[in-house]
Structures are given as structure tokens and as C-alpha cells.
């Protein structure tokens, strides 16, 4: 078990290096260090010396990937890529190009992100499964037909519409919750209600359809017939047998998403002014803050790989027949 | 039948929520913690983290919003008097420069600029002013600084300035001002005005070079000990600045935060190892003598200014313009400032939520975006503006002012097609100047909140002329007592004379295609760019918009690769020199790295500028400016765009507000009435619940048949078709 | 020639795609095993009704993909013909009145006055703020109060024209059908009307009727009114919505076209050869998958902008710049979305290569290329097809989100994402400007809904695993 995890972690290393290299190349094609300096130094009255000094201060005066002037191994290490990448592996994100401490920012912003992402995930799961069960329960009636039509319709609406409509109706017309923003501690709940509701509703369409197919597949299995033969009612069959068995693929399938919840939701957060990691990322893209984008890409990749690992592990925990090989 | 537990639970929860909201007395949708709105607090917002709060670096208005309340330069602008007038802040009096000739003899005040070799400013500050509490000043019983010589270990667990429990203060002395000027000269601190001040302050550039030499030799120079030739401390409360030649605009700089005092203790405190890694820098936590201090700096959520307990005595001005007394602006005359305890800035990135929250009463003041204009403002038959019924019913007040800014469309004068002083290019530019209908632009995108520009100088600045004498005769005709844009036929004629009849190049036969370089991001930009294309199409010219990111755009401007661009300038100080220098040849962006983005260079204009620069306002200066404007209008290096009008809305409980477009330290004059605010918030934010009820009822109607199917199905076991 | 044809990159690829589809259809007609599942799809009334809607969209999109530069009136100095710099499409030609009739700023659907007040200097020297009459919308009306009666009359007439067109086409088609069925015209009509045909012709014709009714009414009204209002600079919203169709279709289809070769080639190779090839491919897609998609897209789009800024001569016209960006967006979306399909294909290939007939082929010494092409690929096509149709609607929706983030299509290009983006500001206005959002919503919703329903039918028909469920 431990050996397996270790091996998987080792396997993750080259992937992270690849991710780093790719983002690095992309960003430096876009942005020369000179550009970054000017962007950060402001609009009025910027001198070339100021640009040079800024680069030196932040270590952007080195060559990008290969230092021809250095000796031996230094040719590879005395470069922006090496200097800026190695610290990432120790989760030291350093300072953003604008000068703030990225690690501190990320820690600060994780809370708000989770405050939205976790309820969306949990409530969404519960709501989708409930509706899917209901649809399956009513199969071959008009309830199923219209339920599925509704699902396709919901699915065909862009998430942006849900957000705009939700903000307009609930925030502006009905005045139930603050339009946007965030609060300290538990007081944040009223800021979170609307984004969570919008997040859940926008996921219902595809979610219900997906779980419905899972349940239908389960329904075709032998043990269901056995249960019916015992004289169990339809409700009991669904709740006790189908749901319980289908939960295994549902849960193992969801595990991969868990770590990524930390990354927050890009659009929800920026629409509702939630100071989480999603809006952090969008702001960084708009400001072309390479240090933050790189840190977020790295973090996202790490969390994705952790998710993969967790999925594998959860399979073995749920189903002893699966061997880790 | 036994009641189902779920609906009962839901009903209980709802009742509890209602009860909870009822008792606290604050609306459901209040974005603030309970009780806050009842305090003497101003609620405002910021759109993005101010990058630099260090007065050496700070140069943009979103930074000044904060630091102008915290740092105090020697001078300030009078809050109520117009035109803008300087008055002492920490200084005893307005400094009058002593003019000296090359041999050090004193000259009379009106001496011609050619004769003046030096101007000497002697500034005396008032004694007894103290800094706001800050850990950098904290001393133990033995008189030694508590937080000095800290190691990395001592800083563990420290994240914000609030984690240092002890505070101290100290009296403001003249040496702090001199210290700051030396910091301005320090190349390592990248002050944006370092280049400019090197031309004016004696020994400024040499001081910077000296610092660099010392650093190259491995020493860390002591700014206080190292002398700067033109700036010296002459007493505990006085210092002297020596300027090269005559530079009357210098006193305006003395009202900007660049020249605020900086205690050496703060620099030593923040300079300790480990501080910068924790964002403990002057860019995050300012140290000043002003009416407020920054107690919370969380750029992800909010920033909080709190009253400085040591703030020196400053009183609300007793003198105003006619009408100010009637408007209630002098009601607080003579009261001690500041008039509120706290200012809370919440992060609000977008204008839409800001506007909605303003209407709900959660922000005290707001501008008006063009999309909200008709909701807010009515224009009467005489062109006068007033608020709509809706806003007047809320007790909102409106203030308007023409901003000392100019937005324009510039031609790159180095471009082979549109640039240069040849007759052909000049006529092309004049034709375009007529075609781009900025009156329409102002109507569509600013709801008429702006004045089409006749030249670079906005109203309210010396040199701007109203009426026929201030009209640009190359674009406008004087018709019925007001300037009217020349007909498009005139532009087409000019275009034909320039060699492009109907927008087609006479020599090559190719249609004329021009390029507009912009950085567009928002949805509103698309509409704007469409509009610009429409203007050029009137002449048959195809305008290609080259949209790039901000960096590339700057790059193009610097290398001269841009052709036509949109640009703007906000005045540093109310003097025509600050606008005309944007057209001064030796200030060219490409050749000299200056602020003349169009790279316009006309020798005659430059000669006149050099003479005008150092003059005192008067008829002679006005005549020079008129001549300069005539040259620039003929050459048309810019399509003189427009000067925006600032419209600001204030809620009824927000008192003493008066737009001041040069000063930023105005929060100290503001008073709020919390009870009035709370009552209004309650009245405006009654939740609308019937849609919820209606939705639930609809759901029940839909679900009823389903429930019947459910009952049936529970009774009979289901058989799958298979 | 009165015009000069212009072939944009996306046009070329779009027509290539159409060619491929036609080729595939021709191929499928000749092979029963390829035809069978399609017949399954074609038997479903809902799926075929959706197909008609999709066909209408495709027609609009294709008409908007034939580009040209019209000739100018004045000849050049040597008397040669010269062409206007702006690039138009067939759709622009058809919608010429909509394109030209722009107002000053916002106006509501069917409005005769501007939506916002404007400061007007009256001849007597006073200034008033009024809502002036529109330049085009309802300009033919003497009395604006009679507007709704006029709208009803014109709309009704247009709808009747649409109906007449539908009836005429229907009769011709019925006559042809009757000949093929070998029955009389009336019998054929009864058969279709009663739904007793193999293909659901009734559903298709009914959908067609609805579409033509709408199109007829709108075509009759559009020259006189702004049916869906105008936007901030007075452009017709209906025109924008129709122009956005092409953008949506291009993103939805070309992205797939771009990614298919990668996904199929790498997926097949990884599953078939295993070993180091498999390792490399897996490494590649895990790495790409690990990067949050939006960040990758943002970086790539920024990169393109830089390239364009540095090489302005390569993109002389605004249309070409916008087109290049669109193509690039497809490319980068393809790069981020091929991994899922690739992984599925790899898994399926791993299974298939163990089957007897593949083993047998290997034993007979058949070459790798031949095995991959003749034995494995055909058996994987259903996976490819299902993922292509399922991806389509997701991509159309993704475009809107990306445009919101600011890394979508060029801001000067008409797209639903850009429309929604603009609508965000409009929803905050008082009174609300709702029509841009509503128009984008309607057009997008109809397309995505039709695509989703059609995709469901395709999946059911092609995926044997789901057939029972």
C-alpha cells in the first residue's frame, strides 16, 4: 500500500515538471520580463533603469531556459525557469509580481473558496441523486418524460444565465441577500446562499441525467429482481438496494473532484465578489501576474494528481477485489 | 395522519430566520456586520488593491484615496474655495520663494525667468504635530525601541501590523520631510518623479548617483547622514529647498504626498529581515500624521481607516464660496476634524453591484455609470441637470464638476501616413478631427457628461477660454452663439485635398486603411470600437482596430509602432504647463521617453512653451498660450477629445460633500448621520417574499398529480418491461 | 466580377468538414452496418425535428461562411476594378437592411422611439431631454400609436407567405414521394399526416412549418422594425444573433475536427502498441489534463494576441484578425479537450486488441497499419461519434464563458458570449435592457437544446450498452 502510494507520487513528479515547463514557455512567449516590469511599475513616468532594477530585484534578469554564460551545471540552474520552479515543489510560492506573498494569499482565499465549493458539491450531489431517484421511481410515466425534458432544457442554458438571473431576481428584485461580497466567519453565510443555489441549479440538468443512467443500469441487475421477488415495494427497492449499490461508483467518481474544490469556481466567485481562489486566478490572468498564475497552475495540477490517487485508493477501500498493481 | 417531520422543520427554520432578522433590526441583505451602520462610519469601496501606499511610489488616484488621508505634505488645497487655492497644512504659512541670480543676489518677486538662477523655498512647519500610533515608535521603559533588531524567529506568527502589541508616537520634525525628499532621490525606490525632480532640485541627481556608488562599494548608505545639496534642515521645525531657475509650479508639488514626511524609524522598522516576506512594508502599512490611520489592510476583502488619536488640531474651514452656506457646507465651520471615526472600504470590483448597493443605502456616495444615468439624472429644458424623482425621493444629492482631465485620440506624429508636419498629413488629420464626432460620443457613452475639447486645456485651468475665442476654428464654426462641428463635406474636401478622394489613395488606388491601437477588455469597449469604426467610415476610411494587451500597447507607444491611439491625462496640479507639456517636443515618448505620446514636435511651439513655463499667470502668459494653442490646433496632432464632467451622488446622511478634483484628503471634512442611514436602509430593503410563496404554490400544483402516481405505485409493485 | 471571393481559414475548414460529412454519408449509404444505427436515429420523431432545427442553423452558418469583397463604384487610376476593404458574406447580403439600419443607441423590440432620453437643442434655444423617433424602426408610420396594428398586419402577411412557401414545397415533395411509394398523391398525404411512414416525416414537416412561419413573419417585419431591438451603438440585435450562429457552429464543430486526429491517433497507438508509446501518451494527456483548462486557454490566447501585435502585416483586415483568433480558440479548445476521448479510445483499444480476430490478423502477419485501420478503427467509430455530438453543445456553452473571462473570441466578432457579456451591464440599467440577453438566450438555447436532444438519440442508437436501458 505505502509502496504503491510512493510510486504514484514519484510518477507525479515528471508530470509536474511538464506542467511547469509548459506554463512557463506559454507565459514567456507572451510576456517578456521587460513587459512584466512595466506593467507592475505603473503608467506615468517609467524609466528604463527602473525596469532593469525591478528585474534584478525579482530575479528576472537571468536567461529563460539556458544560461550560456555560466559554467557546468549552472548553465541550467542559473535561469529563470530553474530558480522560479524549484521553490514551487517545496510549496514556496514566493511573492507575486505585484509584491504580495502568494502563499499567504492562497491561505487567506482558500476559506471563501471552500465556503462556496463544498456546499455546491455536497448539496448538488444530494439534490441530483434525489431527483434522479425520483425520476427513476416514476419511470414510464409522464413525470419521467417531463422531468427529462426539463433536465435537457436546464442543461442547455449557459451557466452565465443562471448567475445573471439569480443575481437579478434574488438580489435586486427580492432583496433577500446581499448582491455580492463576503463576510467574516459565520456571518458569511448570507453571502454564500445565492452562489451556492445558483451553482446547484446550474448542475442539476446534467447531474440528474447522469445519475439516472447509473440507477437504470443498477435496476437491470439480478439482485433487484430478487428483492422484488421478496415482495419489496418500489420505494424500498430503490432506497435500500439500488441507491446503496450505485453509491459506490458515485462516490469513487466524485473523489477525483474533492481536492479541486480548493481551486474554487472561477465564474461564480468573480460574479458574486467572493474573495476566493477562483477570482484570484481570474484577476491574475487579467493583470498578467505570472507568479500567481504559475502558482495556481501548479496547485491545480497537484490537486488533480492527488485526486487521481484518492480515486485509486477509494476503489480498493470500497471493493476489496481491486488490487493495487 | 402524523405530520411529516420535514415541512415542520422547514417552517421552524423559516420562523427562526424571520425572528432573527426582526430582532437585530437590520435588513437581510445588509453586507455589513450587525450594528456597524449605526456608528459614525463612512462606507466606501475600492476596486483593486492599491499597489503602492508608500508616498515615494504612489501616483495613481486609487492609491491617493488612502494615503492622502494618512500622509500630510506641508501644503493642501482649500476645501471650499474655487478656483483651487493652496493653503498651509502642516506648514506655518505658504512658502514664498526667494529668487536669486547667478551670483547669489536676491531678486524682486516679479523678476524675469531668464535672470533667475535659483529659487529658495523656506518651509516652517507647526510644532506639536504627532504621528499616529505605530510599532516603529514603540519604546520600552529604558527608552530603547522595542521592535528593533528583530530576527526571523521573533517574527514567527506575525502576519499583520496588528500582531505587534505595543505602539508609540513621536513629534513631527522637519528632518522627516528632508528624509522623504532624499528617498525620492534614491534610485532603488523607483519614484516616478525622480527624473522630473532631478531637473529642478539642486543636487538631487548627484545624491542618487552617490547612493549608487556607495552601494556598489558594498555600503548601505544612511540617508539621514548623507547630505543633499539643495535640501537641508535649518531647524527642528524648518527646512529649505533650493530649485534651479524659476519653477513656480513647485509649490503644487508640495501639496502632493510625494513631499509628505517619512520618519526614519519606520524605514528602519520595515527594513528588518523577514518583514517584506510578510507584506510588512510601507506599501502596505503607512505611517503618517494625518487624520486617519490604516488599521486593517486586507486587499481581498476590505481596508479600514480609523481616526488618528494624536491628530493635530485642524478645524473645518469657515470660509466658502457664495451659496456654500445655503447648501449647508459651512454648518460645521470651526469644528475639529475629522468628523467620523472610521472609513470602511470594501472590495467591489464591478460597477453594477456597487451601484445597486448604493441604491440600497449600503454605500454613502457613488459616481454614475452611463448605464445608470437615466435612472439617476434628468436634464431640464435649459440643459441644467437634476435628479430623477426616484432618487430625489431617496434624498440623494447630486454634485457636478468638470474634471481637470482630457481624453483624446492621438496621432503618432512619427507615422509615415498620419504623422509629420507636411500639408498632406495635416489635412488628413484635420479631416479626421472633423469626422470623429465627439459630441455624439459624449451623448452615447457619457450621457452628455463631458465637454467636447477645443484644445488640451480643460475648463478651470488658466489658459482655457470660453466662447468664440476658445473655439478650435479647424473643426468648428461659430453658429448661433455656440461652436458647431463643421459639416462632413468639409472633412471630405480636406481628405480629397490630402490626396485621398473618397477614402482612396489617389496615387496607388488602394483604399486608405488606418489602424487604431487600443487595449480593450470590457464588454462596453466593443460598442466604443464599433463607434470609432463608424466615424472613419463616414470618410470612406477603413479603420482596423488593433487590440492588444496592456503591455504590448505600451510597447507600441514606446517604439512608435502605433498609428492612432486613445489616451488621456489627469492633471497633477492646476496649471496649464501640466497640459501643454504633453505636446512639448523634447518630451516625446519615442525619442525621449517622456509623456508626449503623440511625439508632436513643432519648434515654434517648443520655443513658446519654454517661455510660458516659468511665467506667472497674467495677460502676457495668456497671449503666449493662445499662440501655442493656435499652432497645435492647426497641426492637429490630437483629435481634441473631451473633458469629462464628474457627477457624484451623495445620500442624505452624507454631509459636507463637495467634489474637489485636485485634493484627495477630503474625507476628514465629511460627517455622517448614522440614525438617518439606518432608517433609510430599513425602509429600502424590505424583502419581497411573495415570489417564493408563488413558486412554492406552483410547485405544489405541479406535484399534485405526481403525488397521485406515487400513491398508486407504492401500492402496486412495478414491473419493468424487460 | 462584381466581387472578389475571400476564403477565410475557418471557411475553408468548415467546407472541408461539410465535405467529410457528405463523404461519410455516401459511404454509410453503401454499408448496411453503418446505416443501421443511423436508421435508428432517423426513426425518432424528436431527433428528426431537432435535425431540422440544426439544419436551419447550419444553413445560416454556411451562408455566413461564403465571404467576398464587393466591388467599389469608382474604378482605379488605370480603370481597373477595385474592391471594398470590408469583407461581407452571403448572409450579410441577405440581411443588408438589418446591417445598415442602425440607430443611435438602445431601442426596444418593435420600438419607434429610442429607449433612452437624449438632450436635444430646440430651434428656440431651449434644451430638452426627450426620446426621439428612430431613424429606421417604424419610420414608415405616420402615427406611432398604430404600431401594433401595423406589426400584426405585416407579421401576419409574412407568416402567410412562409406558410405558402411551406405548402408549395410540401406539395412538390409529396408528389415525388407518391411516385416512389407508388401510390396516389392523396394517399401519400394521408400516410404522412397519420404518421404511418418509416421516417417521421410528419414531425419534420411540422417543425419546418413552425420555422418557416417564424422566418416569414420576421422577414416581413425586419425591414420596418427592429424585431429584437438594438444595442448600445444602435446595431440590430437580430442581425447580431444571426451572425453569432456561425461563431457558435464553428466553435462547436471545428474544435472537434481539430482534435480528432490527435485523439484517435494517440489513443489507438497507446492502446495497440502499449509499452513506451503508451507511457508517453499517458504522460502527455495526464500533464495536459492536470493544467486547469481556463489557464491554458488564457495563456494561449494572450500568446496569439502578442503574435498578432508583432506581425500586423499578416492580418491586414479586422475580419482576418478575428477569424484567426477564432480558429486559434478552436485549436486550443481542441488541445484541452482531446484527452478525454483519447483515454476512452485507449481503453477500448486495449480491450479490442485481445480479441480473437485481431490476434488472428497479427498471427497472419498483417501489418500494424492495416490492423489499426481496418480492424480497430471501424470498431471504435461509435465512441468517436458519440463524443463528437456530445461535445458540440458543451463547446457552444464554453464559448460564452470564455468570452466572459476575456479570453474568448475577438471582441469585434459577433458571438453569443459577447452579447451576454454586454447584457450584464444592461441588466443593471433601470429600466432594464433585457432584449440582448433574451435574444442570446433564445438563439443559444434553441441550438443547444436541439443538439442535446439529437446527441441523445445518436448515443442511444450507437451505444449498444445503453440500448437496453
XYZ file of N, CA, C and O in Angstrom, chain A residues 49, chain B residues 55-57 177-199 201-213 215 221 223 226-231 258-259:
204
model
N 15.886 52.453 -16.417
C 16.663 51.983 -15.243
C 15.736 51.332 -14.233
O 16.078 50.330 -13.613
N 4.458 56.805 -0.112
C 4.305 58.066 -0.868
C 5.419 58.312 -1.869
O 5.261 59.154 -2.758
N 6.510 57.578 -1.782
C 7.570 57.731 -2.771
C 7.114 57.206 -4.130
O 7.447 57.744 -5.178
N 6.335 56.140 -4.100
C 5.934 55.465 -5.325
C 4.540 55.816 -5.795
O 4.251 55.810 -6.981
N 10.690 65.478 6.677
C 10.407 65.932 5.315
C 11.641 65.803 4.441
O 11.571 65.372 3.296
N 12.776 66.195 4.994
C 14.022 66.114 4.222
C 14.357 64.655 3.934
O 14.783 64.303 2.821
N 14.119 63.807 4.912
C 14.359 62.377 4.741
C 13.558 61.846 3.538
O 14.061 61.094 2.709
N 12.309 62.269 3.445
C 11.458 61.795 2.352
C 11.981 62.292 1.006
O 11.993 61.548 0.035
N 12.442 63.546 0.949
C 12.952 64.054 -0.331
C 14.179 63.258 -0.746
O 14.377 62.945 -1.920
N 14.999 62.871 0.251
C 16.160 62.038 -0.082
C 15.701 60.670 -0.593
O 16.330 60.085 -1.478
N 14.605 60.179 -0.022
C 14.087 58.905 -0.522
C 13.608 59.046 -1.970
O 13.755 58.129 -2.770
N 13.014 60.205 -2.283
C 12.586 60.418 -3.673
C 13.760 60.296 -4.628
O 13.631 59.838 -5.764
N 14.943 60.716 -4.146
C 16.136 60.714 -5.000
C 16.771 59.334 -5.086
O 17.626 59.104 -5.938
N 16.373 58.411 -4.211
C 17.019 57.091 -4.148
C 16.598 56.259 -5.358
O 15.421 55.953 -5.529
N 17.553 55.892 -6.247
C 17.173 55.142 -7.452
C 16.495 53.820 -7.119
O 15.696 53.319 -7.888
N 16.830 53.259 -5.951
C 16.301 51.954 -5.631
C 14.792 52.011 -5.347
O 14.106 51.003 -5.440
N 14.290 53.159 -5.001
C 12.874 53.253 -4.634
C 11.971 53.607 -5.810
O 10.760 53.698 -5.659
N 12.556 53.790 -6.984
C 11.782 53.978 -8.224
C 10.703 55.039 -8.105
O 9.569 54.813 -8.491
N 11.007 56.174 -7.592
C 9.958 57.189 -7.535
C 9.641 57.679 -8.942
O 10.552 57.967 -9.715
N 8.363 57.774 -9.282
C 8.022 58.220 -10.644
C 8.414 59.668 -10.918
O 8.494 60.062 -12.086
N 8.657 60.484 -9.884
C 9.011 61.874 -10.173
C 10.505 62.115 -10.004
O 10.951 63.258 -9.976
N 11.285 61.037 -9.895
C 12.714 61.221 -9.695
C 13.344 61.961 -10.876
O 14.120 62.911 -10.696
N 12.970 61.533 -12.098
C 13.531 62.175 -13.277
C 13.178 63.650 -13.332
O 14.025 64.510 -13.588
N 11.928 63.941 -13.050
C 11.455 65.321 -13.115
C 12.148 66.188 -12.067
O 12.600 67.303 -12.350
N 12.257 65.684 -10.844
C 12.837 66.474 -9.761
C 14.338 66.678 -9.958
O 14.897 67.661 -9.496
N 14.985 65.723 -10.668
C 16.414 65.899 -10.934
C 16.660 67.176 -11.717
O 17.699 67.809 -11.580
N 15.697 67.550 -12.556
C 15.878 68.768 -13.339
C 15.734 70.017 -12.484
O 16.189 71.075 -12.857
N 15.509 70.202 -8.501
C 16.108 70.362 -7.170
C 17.627 70.251 -7.284
O 18.146 69.307 -7.898
N 18.303 71.177 -6.707
C 19.759 71.219 -6.804
C 20.367 70.014 -6.073
O 20.000 69.716 -4.939
N 21.250 69.308 -6.770
C 21.960 68.207 -6.134
C 21.173 66.925 -6.045
O 21.644 65.932 -5.481
N 19.967 66.914 -6.606
C 19.094 65.755 -6.489
C 19.673 64.548 -7.227
O 19.790 63.451 -6.685
N 20.054 64.766 -8.501
C 20.591 63.663 -9.302
C 21.920 63.182 -8.728
O 22.185 61.981 -8.660
N 22.742 64.145 -8.283
C 24.052 63.775 -7.737
C 23.888 62.913 -6.497
O 24.635 61.945 -6.280
N 22.878 63.219 -5.695
C 22.612 62.440 -4.487
C 22.295 60.994 -4.859
O 22.805 60.045 -4.260
N 21.459 60.818 -5.900
C 21.115 59.470 -6.350
C 22.354 58.721 -6.814
O 22.542 57.546 -6.480
N 23.217 59.411 -7.567
C 24.433 58.756 -8.059
C 25.337 58.361 -6.903
O 25.930 57.294 -6.893
N 25.397 59.242 -5.896
C 26.240 58.978 -4.727
C 25.755 57.700 -4.025
O 26.546 56.853 -3.640
N 24.420 57.580 -3.889
C 23.870 56.384 -3.248
C 24.267 55.134 -4.023
O 24.661 54.117 -3.460
N 24.204 55.228 -5.338
C 24.528 54.058 -6.160
C 25.991 53.686 -6.011
O 26.324 52.507 -5.897
N 26.864 54.689 -6.010
C 28.292 54.395 -5.845
C 28.530 53.698 -4.516
O 29.259 52.703 -4.447
N 26.551 51.953 -2.762
C 26.006 50.590 -2.748
C 26.897 49.656 -3.543
O 27.077 48.501 -3.187
N 24.065 53.077 2.514
C 24.171 54.474 2.940
C 23.091 54.853 3.959
O 21.987 54.305 3.936
N 20.650 57.516 4.795
C 20.053 58.646 4.091
C 20.089 59.920 4.923
O 20.238 61.012 4.406
N 23.789 61.441 4.991
C 24.338 61.867 3.714
C 23.696 63.186 3.285
O 22.480 63.294 3.232
N 24.468 64.198 2.961
C 23.856 65.489 2.632
C 23.345 65.530 1.189
O 23.935 64.936 0.296
N 22.227 66.226 1.003
C 21.707 66.510 -0.335
C 21.858 68.019 -0.498
O 21.301 68.785 0.290
N 22.570 68.422 -1.534
C 22.995 69.818 -1.616
C 21.836 70.799 -1.501
O 21.881 71.744 -0.729
N 20.749 70.554 -2.267
C 19.699 71.561 -2.340
C 18.651 71.458 -1.253
O 17.717 72.234 -1.230
N 18.741 70.478 -0.384
C 17.706 70.301 0.634
C 18.377 70.183 1.987
O 19.196 69.291 2.202
N 4.035 63.011 -2.383
C 5.469 62.777 -2.592
C 6.298 63.530 -1.559
O 7.357 63.074 -1.145
N 5.803 64.681 -1.146
C 6.588 65.514 -0.245
C 6.086 65.435 1.199
O 6.297 66.348 1.982
